[in-house]
CSV table of C-alpha atoms in Angstrom, one decimal:
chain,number,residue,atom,x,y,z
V,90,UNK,CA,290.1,96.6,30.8
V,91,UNK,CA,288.9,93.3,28.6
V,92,UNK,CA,292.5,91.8,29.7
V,93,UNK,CA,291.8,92.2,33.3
V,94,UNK,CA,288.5,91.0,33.1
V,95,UNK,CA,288.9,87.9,30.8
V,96,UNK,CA,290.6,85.7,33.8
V,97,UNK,CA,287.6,86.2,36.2
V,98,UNK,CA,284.7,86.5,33.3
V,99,UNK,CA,283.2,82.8,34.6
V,100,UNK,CA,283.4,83.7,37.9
V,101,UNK,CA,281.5,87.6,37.4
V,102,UNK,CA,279.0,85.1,35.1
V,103,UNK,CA,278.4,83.3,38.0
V,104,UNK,CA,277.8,86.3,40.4
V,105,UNK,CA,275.3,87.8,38.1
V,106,UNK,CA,272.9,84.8,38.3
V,107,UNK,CA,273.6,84.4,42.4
V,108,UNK,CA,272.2,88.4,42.7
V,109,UNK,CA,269.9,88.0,40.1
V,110,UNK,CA,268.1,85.1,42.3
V,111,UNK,CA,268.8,87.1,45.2
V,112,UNK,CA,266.7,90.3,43.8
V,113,UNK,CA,264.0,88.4,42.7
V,114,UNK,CA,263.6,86.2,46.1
V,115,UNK,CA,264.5,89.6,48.3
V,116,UNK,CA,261.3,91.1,46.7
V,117,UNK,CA,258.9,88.5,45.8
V,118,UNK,CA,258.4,86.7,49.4
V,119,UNK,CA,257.4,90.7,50.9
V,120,UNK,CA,255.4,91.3,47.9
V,121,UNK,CA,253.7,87.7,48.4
V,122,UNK,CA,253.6,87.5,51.8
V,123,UNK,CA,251.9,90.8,51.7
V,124,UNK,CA,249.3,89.7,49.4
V,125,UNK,CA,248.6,86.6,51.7
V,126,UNK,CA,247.7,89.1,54.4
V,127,UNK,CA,251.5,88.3,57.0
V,128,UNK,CA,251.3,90.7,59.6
V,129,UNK,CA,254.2,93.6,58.8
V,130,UNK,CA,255.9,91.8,62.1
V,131,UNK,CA,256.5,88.5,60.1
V,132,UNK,CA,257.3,90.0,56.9
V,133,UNK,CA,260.5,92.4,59.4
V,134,UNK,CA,261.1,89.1,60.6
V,135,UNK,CA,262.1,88.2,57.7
V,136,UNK,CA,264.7,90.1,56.9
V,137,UNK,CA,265.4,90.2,60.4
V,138,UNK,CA,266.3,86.2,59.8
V,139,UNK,CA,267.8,87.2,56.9
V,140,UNK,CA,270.5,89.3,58.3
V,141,UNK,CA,271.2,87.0,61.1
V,142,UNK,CA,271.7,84.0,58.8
V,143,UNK,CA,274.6,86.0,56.9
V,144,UNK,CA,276.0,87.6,60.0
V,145,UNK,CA,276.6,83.8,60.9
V,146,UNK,CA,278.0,82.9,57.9
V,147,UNK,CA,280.2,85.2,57.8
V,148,UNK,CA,281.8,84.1,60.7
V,149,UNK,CA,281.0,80.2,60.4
V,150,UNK,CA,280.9,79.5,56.9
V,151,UNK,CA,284.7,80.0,56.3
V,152,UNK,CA,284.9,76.5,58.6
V,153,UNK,CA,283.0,74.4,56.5
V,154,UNK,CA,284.8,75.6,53.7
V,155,UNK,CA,287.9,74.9,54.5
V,156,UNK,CA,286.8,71.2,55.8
V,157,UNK,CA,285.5,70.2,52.3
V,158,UNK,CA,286.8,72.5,49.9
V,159,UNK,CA,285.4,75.9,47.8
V,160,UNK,CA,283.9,73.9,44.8
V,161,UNK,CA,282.3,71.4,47.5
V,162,UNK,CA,281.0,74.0,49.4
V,163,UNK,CA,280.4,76.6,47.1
V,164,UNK,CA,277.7,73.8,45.1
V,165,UNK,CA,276.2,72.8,48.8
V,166,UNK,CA,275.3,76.2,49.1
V,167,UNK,CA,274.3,76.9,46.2
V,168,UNK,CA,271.9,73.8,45.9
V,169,UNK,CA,270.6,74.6,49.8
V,170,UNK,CA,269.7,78.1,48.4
V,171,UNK,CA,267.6,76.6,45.1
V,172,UNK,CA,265.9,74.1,47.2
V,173,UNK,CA,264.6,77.0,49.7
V,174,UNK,CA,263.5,79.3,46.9
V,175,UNK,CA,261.6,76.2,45.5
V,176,UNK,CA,260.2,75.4,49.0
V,177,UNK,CA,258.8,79.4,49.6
V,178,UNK,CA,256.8,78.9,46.2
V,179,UNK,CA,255.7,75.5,47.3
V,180,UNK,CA,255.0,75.5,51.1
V,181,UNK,CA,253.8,79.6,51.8
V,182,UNK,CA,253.7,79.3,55.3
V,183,UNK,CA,254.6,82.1,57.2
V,184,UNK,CA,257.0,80.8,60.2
V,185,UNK,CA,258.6,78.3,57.4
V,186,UNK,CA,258.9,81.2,55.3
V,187,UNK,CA,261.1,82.9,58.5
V,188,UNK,CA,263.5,80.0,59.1
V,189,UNK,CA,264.1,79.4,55.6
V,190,UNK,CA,265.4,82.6,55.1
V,191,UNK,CA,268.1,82.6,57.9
V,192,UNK,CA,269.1,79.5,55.5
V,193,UNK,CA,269.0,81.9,52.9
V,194,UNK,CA,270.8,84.3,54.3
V,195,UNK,CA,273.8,81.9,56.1
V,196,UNK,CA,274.5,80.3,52.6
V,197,UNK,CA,274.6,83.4,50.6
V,198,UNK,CA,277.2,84.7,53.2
V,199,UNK,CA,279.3,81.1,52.1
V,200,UNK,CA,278.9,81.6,48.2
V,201,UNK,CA,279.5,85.5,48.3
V,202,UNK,CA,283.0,84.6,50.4
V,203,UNK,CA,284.0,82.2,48.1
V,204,UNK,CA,283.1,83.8,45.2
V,205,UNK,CA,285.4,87.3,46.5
V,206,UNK,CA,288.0,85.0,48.2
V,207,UNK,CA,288.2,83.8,44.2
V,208,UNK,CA,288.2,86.8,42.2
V,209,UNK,CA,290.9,88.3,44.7
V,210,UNK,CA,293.7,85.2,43.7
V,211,UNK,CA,293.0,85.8,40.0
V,212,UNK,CA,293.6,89.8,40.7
V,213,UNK,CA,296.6,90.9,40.1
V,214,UNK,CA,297.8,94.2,41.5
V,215,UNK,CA,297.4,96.2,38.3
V,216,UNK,CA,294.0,94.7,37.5
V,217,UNK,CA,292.2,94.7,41.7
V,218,UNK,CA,290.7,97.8,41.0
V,219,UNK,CA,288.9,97.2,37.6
V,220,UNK,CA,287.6,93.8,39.1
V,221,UNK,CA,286.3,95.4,42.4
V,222,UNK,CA,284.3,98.2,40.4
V,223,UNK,CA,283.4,95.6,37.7
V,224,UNK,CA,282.4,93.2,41.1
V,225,UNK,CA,279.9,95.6,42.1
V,226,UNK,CA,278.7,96.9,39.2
V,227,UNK,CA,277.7,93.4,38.1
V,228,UNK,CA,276.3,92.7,42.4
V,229,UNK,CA,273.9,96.0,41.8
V,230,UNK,CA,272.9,95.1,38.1
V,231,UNK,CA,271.9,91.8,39.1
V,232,UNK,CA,269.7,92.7,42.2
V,233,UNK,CA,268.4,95.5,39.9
V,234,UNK,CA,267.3,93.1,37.2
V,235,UNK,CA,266.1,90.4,39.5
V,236,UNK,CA,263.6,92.4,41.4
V,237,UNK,CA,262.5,94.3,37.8
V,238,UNK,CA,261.4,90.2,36.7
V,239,UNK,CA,259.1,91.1,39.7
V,240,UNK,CA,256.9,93.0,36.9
V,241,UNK,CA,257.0,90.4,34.2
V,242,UNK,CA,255.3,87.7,36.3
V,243,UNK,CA,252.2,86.9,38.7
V,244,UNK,CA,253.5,86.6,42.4
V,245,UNK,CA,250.9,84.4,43.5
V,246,UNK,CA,252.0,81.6,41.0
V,247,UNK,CA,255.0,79.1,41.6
V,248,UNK,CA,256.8,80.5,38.2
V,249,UNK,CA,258.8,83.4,39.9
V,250,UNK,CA,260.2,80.8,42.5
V,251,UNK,CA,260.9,78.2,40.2
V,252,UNK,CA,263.0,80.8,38.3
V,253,UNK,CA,264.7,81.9,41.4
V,254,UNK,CA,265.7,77.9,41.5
V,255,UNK,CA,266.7,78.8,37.7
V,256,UNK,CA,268.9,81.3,38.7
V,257,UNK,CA,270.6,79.9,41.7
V,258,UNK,CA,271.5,77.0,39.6
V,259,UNK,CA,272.8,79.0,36.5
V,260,UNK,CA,275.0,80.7,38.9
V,261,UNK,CA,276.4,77.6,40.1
V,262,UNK,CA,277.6,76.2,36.6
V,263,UNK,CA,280.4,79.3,36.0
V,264,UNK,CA,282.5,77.9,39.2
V,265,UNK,CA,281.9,73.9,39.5
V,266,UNK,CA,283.2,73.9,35.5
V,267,UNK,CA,285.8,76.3,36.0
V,268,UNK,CA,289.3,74.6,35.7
V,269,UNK,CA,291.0,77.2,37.7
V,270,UNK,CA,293.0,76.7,41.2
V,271,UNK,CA,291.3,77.2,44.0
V,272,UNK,CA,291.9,79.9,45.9
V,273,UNK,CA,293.4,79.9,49.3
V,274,UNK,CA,291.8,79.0,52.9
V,275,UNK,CA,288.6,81.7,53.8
V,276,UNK,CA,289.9,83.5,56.9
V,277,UNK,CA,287.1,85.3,58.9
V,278,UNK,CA,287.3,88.7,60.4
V,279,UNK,CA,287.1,89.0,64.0
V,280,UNK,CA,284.6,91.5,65.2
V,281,UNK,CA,286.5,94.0,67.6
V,282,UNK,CA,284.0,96.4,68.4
V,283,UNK,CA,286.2,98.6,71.3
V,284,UNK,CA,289.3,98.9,68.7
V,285,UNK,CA,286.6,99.9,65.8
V,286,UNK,CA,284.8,102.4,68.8
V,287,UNK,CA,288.6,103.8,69.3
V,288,UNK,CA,289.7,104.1,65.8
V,289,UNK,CA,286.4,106.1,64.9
V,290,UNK,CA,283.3,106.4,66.9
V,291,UNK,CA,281.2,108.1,64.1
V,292,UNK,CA,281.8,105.0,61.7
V,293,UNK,CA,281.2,102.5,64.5
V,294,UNK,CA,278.1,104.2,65.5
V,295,UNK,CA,277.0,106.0,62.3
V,296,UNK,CA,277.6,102.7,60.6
V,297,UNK,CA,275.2,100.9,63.1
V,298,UNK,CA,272.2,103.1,62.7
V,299,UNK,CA,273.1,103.2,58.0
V,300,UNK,CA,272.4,99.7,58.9
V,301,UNK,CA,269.4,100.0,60.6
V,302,UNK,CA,267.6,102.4,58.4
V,303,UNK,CA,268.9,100.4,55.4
V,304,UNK,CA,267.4,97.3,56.9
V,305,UNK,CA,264.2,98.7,57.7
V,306,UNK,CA,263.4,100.0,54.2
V,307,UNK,CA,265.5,97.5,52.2
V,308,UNK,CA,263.4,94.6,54.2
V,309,UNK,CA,259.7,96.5,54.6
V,310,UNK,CA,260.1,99.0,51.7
V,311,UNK,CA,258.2,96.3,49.4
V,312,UNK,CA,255.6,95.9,52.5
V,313,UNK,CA,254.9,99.4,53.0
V,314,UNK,CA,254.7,100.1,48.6
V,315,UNK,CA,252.2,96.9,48.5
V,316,UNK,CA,250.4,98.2,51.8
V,317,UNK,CA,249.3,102.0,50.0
V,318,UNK,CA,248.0,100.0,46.9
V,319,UNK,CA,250.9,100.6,44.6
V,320,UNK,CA,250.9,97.9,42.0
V,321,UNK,CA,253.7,95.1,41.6
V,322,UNK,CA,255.9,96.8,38.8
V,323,UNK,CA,255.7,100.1,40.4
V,324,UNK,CA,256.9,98.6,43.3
V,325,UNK,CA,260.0,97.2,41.5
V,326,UNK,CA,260.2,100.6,40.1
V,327,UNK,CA,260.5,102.2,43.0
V,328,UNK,CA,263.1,99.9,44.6
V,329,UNK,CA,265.5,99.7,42.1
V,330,UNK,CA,265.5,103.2,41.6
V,331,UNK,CA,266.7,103.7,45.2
V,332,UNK,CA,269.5,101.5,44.8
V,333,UNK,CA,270.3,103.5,41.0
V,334,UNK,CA,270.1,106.9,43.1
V,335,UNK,CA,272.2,105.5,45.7
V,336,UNK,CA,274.9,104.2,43.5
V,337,UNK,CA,274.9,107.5,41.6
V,338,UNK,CA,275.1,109.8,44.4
V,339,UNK,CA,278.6,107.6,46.0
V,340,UNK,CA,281.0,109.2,43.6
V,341,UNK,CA,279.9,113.0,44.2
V,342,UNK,CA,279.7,112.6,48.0
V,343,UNK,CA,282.9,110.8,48.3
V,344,UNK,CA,284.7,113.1,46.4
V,345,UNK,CA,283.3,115.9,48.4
V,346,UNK,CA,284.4,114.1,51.5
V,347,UNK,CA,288.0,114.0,49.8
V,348,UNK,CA,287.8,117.8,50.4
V,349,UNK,CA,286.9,118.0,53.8
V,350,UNK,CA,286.0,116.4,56.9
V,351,UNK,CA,284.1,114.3,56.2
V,352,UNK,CA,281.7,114.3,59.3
V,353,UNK,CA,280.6,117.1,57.5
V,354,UNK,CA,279.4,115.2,54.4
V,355,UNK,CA,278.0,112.4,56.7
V,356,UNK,CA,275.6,114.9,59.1
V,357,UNK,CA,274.3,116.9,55.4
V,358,UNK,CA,273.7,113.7,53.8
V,359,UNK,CA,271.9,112.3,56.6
V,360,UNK,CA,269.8,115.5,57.0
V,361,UNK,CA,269.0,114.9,53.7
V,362,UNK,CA,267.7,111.4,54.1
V,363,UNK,CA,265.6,112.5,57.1
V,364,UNK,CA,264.4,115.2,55.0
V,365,UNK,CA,263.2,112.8,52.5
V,366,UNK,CA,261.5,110.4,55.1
V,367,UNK,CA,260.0,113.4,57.0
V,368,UNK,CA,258.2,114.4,53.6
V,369,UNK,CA,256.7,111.0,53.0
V,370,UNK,CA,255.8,110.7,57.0
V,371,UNK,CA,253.7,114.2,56.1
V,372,UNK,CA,252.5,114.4,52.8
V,373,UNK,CA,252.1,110.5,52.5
V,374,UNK,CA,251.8,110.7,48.8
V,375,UNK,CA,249.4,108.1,46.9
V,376,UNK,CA,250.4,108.5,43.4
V,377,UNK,CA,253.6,107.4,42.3
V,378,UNK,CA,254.4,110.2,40.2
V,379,UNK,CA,255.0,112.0,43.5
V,380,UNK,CA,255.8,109.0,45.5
V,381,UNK,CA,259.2,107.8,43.5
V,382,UNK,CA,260.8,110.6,43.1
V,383,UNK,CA,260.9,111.4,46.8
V,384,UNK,CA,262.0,107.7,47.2
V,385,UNK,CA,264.6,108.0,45.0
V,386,UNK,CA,265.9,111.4,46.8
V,387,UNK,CA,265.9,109.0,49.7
V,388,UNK,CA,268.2,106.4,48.4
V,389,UNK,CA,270.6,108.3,47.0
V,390,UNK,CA,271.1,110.1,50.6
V,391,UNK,CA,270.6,106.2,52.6
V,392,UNK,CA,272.4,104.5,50.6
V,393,UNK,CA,275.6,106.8,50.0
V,394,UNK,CA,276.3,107.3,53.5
V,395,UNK,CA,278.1,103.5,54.3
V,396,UNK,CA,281.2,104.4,51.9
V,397,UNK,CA,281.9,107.6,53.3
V,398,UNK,CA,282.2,106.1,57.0
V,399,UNK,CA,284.3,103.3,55.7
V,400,UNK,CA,286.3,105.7,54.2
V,401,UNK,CA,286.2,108.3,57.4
V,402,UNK,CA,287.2,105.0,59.7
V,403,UNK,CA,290.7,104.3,57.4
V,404,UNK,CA,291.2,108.3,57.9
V,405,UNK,CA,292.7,107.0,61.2
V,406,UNK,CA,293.3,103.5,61.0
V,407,UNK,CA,296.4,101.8,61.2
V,408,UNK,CA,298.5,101.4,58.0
V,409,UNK,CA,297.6,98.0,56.5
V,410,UNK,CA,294.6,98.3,58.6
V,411,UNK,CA,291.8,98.3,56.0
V,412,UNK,CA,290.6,94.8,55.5
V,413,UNK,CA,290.7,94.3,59.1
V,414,UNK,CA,288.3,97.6,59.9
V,415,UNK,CA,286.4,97.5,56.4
V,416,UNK,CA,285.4,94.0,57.1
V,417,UNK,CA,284.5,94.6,60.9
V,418,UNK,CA,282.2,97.6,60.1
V,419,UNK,CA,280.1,95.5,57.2
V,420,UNK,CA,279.7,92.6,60.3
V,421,UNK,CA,278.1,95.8,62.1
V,422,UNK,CA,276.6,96.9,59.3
V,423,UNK,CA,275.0,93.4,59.0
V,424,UNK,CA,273.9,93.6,63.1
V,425,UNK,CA,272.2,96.7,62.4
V,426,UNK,CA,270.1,95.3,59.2
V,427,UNK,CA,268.9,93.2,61.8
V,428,UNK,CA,268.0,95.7,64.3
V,429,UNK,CA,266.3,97.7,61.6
V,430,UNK,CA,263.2,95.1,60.2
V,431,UNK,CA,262.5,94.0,64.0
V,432,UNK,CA,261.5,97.7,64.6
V,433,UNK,CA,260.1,98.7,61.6
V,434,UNK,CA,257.4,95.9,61.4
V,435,UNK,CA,255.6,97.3,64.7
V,436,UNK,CA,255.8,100.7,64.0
V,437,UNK,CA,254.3,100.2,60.4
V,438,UNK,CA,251.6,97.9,62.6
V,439,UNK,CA,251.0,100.6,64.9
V,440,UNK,CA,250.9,103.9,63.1
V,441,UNK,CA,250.4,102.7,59.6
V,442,UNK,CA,253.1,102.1,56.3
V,443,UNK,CA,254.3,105.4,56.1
V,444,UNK,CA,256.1,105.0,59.3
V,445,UNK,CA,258.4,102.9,58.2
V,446,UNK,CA,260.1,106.3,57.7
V,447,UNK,CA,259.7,106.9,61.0
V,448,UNK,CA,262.2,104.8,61.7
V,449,UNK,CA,264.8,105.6,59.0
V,450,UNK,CA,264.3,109.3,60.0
V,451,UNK,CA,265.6,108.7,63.4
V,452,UNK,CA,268.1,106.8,62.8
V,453,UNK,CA,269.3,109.6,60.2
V,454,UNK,CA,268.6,112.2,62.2
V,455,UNK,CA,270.6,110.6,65.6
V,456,UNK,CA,273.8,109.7,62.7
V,457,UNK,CA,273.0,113.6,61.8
V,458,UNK,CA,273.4,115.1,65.8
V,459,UNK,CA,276.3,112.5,66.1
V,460,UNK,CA,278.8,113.4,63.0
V,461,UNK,CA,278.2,117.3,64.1
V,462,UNK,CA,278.9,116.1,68.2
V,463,UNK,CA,282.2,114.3,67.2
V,464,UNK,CA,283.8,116.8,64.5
V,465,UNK,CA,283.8,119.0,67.9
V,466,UNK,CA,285.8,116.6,69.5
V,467,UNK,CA,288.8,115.5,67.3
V,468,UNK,CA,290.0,117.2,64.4
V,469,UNK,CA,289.9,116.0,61.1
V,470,UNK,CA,292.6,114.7,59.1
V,471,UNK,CA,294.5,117.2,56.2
V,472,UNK,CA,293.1,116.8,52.9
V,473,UNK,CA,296.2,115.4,51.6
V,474,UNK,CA,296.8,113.1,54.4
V,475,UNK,CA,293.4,110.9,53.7
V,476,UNK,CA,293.5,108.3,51.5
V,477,UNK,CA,290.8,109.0,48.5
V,478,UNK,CA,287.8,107.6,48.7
V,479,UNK,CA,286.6,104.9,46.9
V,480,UNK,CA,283.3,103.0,45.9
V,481,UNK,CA,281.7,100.5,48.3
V,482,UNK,CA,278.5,98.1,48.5
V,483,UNK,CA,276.6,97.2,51.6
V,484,UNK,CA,273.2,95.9,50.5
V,485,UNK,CA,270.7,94.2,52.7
V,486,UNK,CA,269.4,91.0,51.2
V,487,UNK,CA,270.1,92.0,47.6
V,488,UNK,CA,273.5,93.2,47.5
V,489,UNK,CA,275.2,92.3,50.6
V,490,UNK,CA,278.9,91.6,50.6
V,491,UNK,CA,280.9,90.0,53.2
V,492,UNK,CA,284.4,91.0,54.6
V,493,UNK,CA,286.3,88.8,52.2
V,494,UNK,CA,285.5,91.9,49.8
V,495,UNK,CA,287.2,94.0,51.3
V,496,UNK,CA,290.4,92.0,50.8
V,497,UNK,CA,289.6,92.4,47.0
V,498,UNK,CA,289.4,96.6,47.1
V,499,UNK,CA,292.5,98.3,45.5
V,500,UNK,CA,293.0,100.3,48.8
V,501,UNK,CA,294.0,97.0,50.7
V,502,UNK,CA,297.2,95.9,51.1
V,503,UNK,CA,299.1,93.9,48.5
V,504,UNK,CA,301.5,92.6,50.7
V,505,UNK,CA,301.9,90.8,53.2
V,506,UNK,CA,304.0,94.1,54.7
V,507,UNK,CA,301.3,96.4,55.0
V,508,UNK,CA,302.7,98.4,52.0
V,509,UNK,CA,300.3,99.6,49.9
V,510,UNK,CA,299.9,102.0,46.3
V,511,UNK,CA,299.2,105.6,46.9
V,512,UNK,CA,298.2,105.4,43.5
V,513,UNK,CA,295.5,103.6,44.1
V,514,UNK,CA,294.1,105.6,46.9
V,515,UNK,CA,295.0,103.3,49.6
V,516,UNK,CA,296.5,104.0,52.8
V,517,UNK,CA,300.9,103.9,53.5
């Protein structure tokens, strides 16, 4: 394992202080936008913007990068993103606040491309799928740890800004010093939504609404912690944890889903997360002894769901087929983090926090009716005709990746052929 991960070390150095920024920034403008008294439709907006600005980059940003090069554009990026974490701590204005972060958002899309486009040429065949798991491990760690730093400082003061600006710089160093190649020309994925609706209509449309309830609490989750009076460290607490839950709960479910259909798997596991939201909607629990562990029942169902309808959609894709329909479903998943903070900022307006659920719990509960609909229609594939499942990360703001990741995931090809390694779990 240290063999294969000594060539990219500088690079995964880099990537820890890019999602360490990201964590702390993701939770300290809700957290202090809250605290100035932003409606909850400013503070969806937000991510809302947020979303947007990536889902642009990931379609725009491989242009500029191939005019002026991955170190050149990789430190513009990088320096846009440290000069807007510096600006939010200097200039809290609301609507500034909004098109900064669709800044945000577009540039992290460029440095998390060129980042995965990297790692990928230093992989080698044997060593893809140690980097991809050590890739995001090291993407959920970092968002983890920045939104913990959260706890350690006072939100209404410039210091947690300035060390955003810290961090975004540190994660710069690792990749303008490195002495290594650069990697070839970004290419971006286009977005076929009829060919992904024909290959599998429960990941086109489950994968939609994972994105909208993800968005929605990943965006307002902070909001609606800060609006019942929890207290800045709990409410790092109680969003890390969901992501901890959710990254514990992928290998169980997938592996289930190895076993059988896996439409199955999705409609329990988003019961489960409706479940979850329906109890906080009714009980509405104050103290957080009561409150986190529901939440964290919650993540582990939300956020293991977008790996098993990645891994449901290859079931019938095309051989050689998996970058292509991997990276169009995390550019939906992206268009449905943006749906999800536009709604949930109203609804928590209207009925109060506690319906931000609301709106995870429908969009759970229609994914739920929708998996059970379709595995009437078409039969599943044979358990030894599916290729096994394997991790996957679709953040919102904290741990997004872009399609360029996909490319890096043992189960893509290796070959220019559309050959790939049953070994690995890849598709043939």
């Amino acid at each position: 394992m240290t063999r294969k991960i000594l060539p990219v070390l500088s690079l995964l150095f880099g990537t820890l202080f890019l999602f360490l920024g990201n964590g702390l920034h993701s939770l300290l403008l809700p957290v202090r936008g809250s605290a100035e008294g932003y409606s909850n439709e400013v503070l969806g907006f937000l991510g809302t913007a947020w979303a947007s600005g990536f889902v642009l980059g990931c379609f725009f940003a491989p242009k500029l990068v191939m005019r002026i090069g991955h170190v050149r554009a990789f430190s513009s990026f990088i320096a846009l993103i440290a000069i807007i974490a510096l600006l939010t701590g200097m200039v809290v204005e609301q609507h500034s606040w909004v098109a900064l972060r669709a800044l945000t958002g577009f540039c992290t899309a460029g440095t998390s491309m060129i980042i995965e486009s990297w790692l990928n040429e230093r992989a080698s065949n044997e060593s893809r799928g140690a980097i991809f798991s050590f890739y995001i491990s090291v993407t959920l760690f970092g968002a983890v740890g920045g939104q913990m730093m959260v706890a350690f400082g006072n939100v209404h003061s410039t210091i947690l800004f300035m060390i955003c600006g810290i961090l975004y710089c540190l994660a710069m160093l690792p990749t303008t010093l490195s002495t290594a190649a650069s990697p070839q020309p970004l290419k971006s994925v286009k977005l076929d939504l009829r060919k992904l609706y024909r290959n599998s209509p429960v990941s086109c449309v489950g994968i939609l609404l994972i994105g909208i309830a993800n968005g929605a609490y990943g965006t307002l989750g902070a909001v609606f912690a800060s609006r019942v009076g929890l207290p800045d460290a709990t409410i790092a607490t109680m969003l890390s944890i969901t992501i901890f839950a959710g990254a514990a709960a992928q290998f169980p479910a997938g592996r289930l889903s190895d076993m059988t259909d896996r439409r199955y798997v999705l409609a329990a596991i988003a019961l489960v997360g409706f479940l979850a939201a329906l109890l906080l909607i009714i009980f509405r629990p104050q103290a957080a002894i009561l409150l986190i562990p529901i939440v964290a029942l919650y993540g582990a169902a939300a956020n293991s769901l977008y790996p098993i309808a990645v891994a449901h959609a290859n079931d019938f894709a095309d051989s050689g087929d998996f970058v292509k329909v991997s990276g169009g479903l995390l550019l939906l998943y992206g268009i449905g983090t943006i749906i999800g903070p536009t709604l949930g900022g109203p609804v928590m307006t209207w009925f109060g926090p506690h319906a931000l659920f609301a709106v995870t719990a429908v969009a759970h509960l229609l994914l739920f009716a929708y998996a059970l609909i379709r595995s009437r229609m078409r039969a599943s594939r044979p358990a030894e005709a599916k290729p096994n499942f394997g991790l996957a990360s679709a953040g919102v703001s904290q741990i997004a990746t872009t399609p360029q990741s996909a490319k890096l995931d043992p189960r893509a090809p290796k070959n220019g052929s559309g050959e790939t390694d049953r070994a690995t779990g890849a598709r043939s």
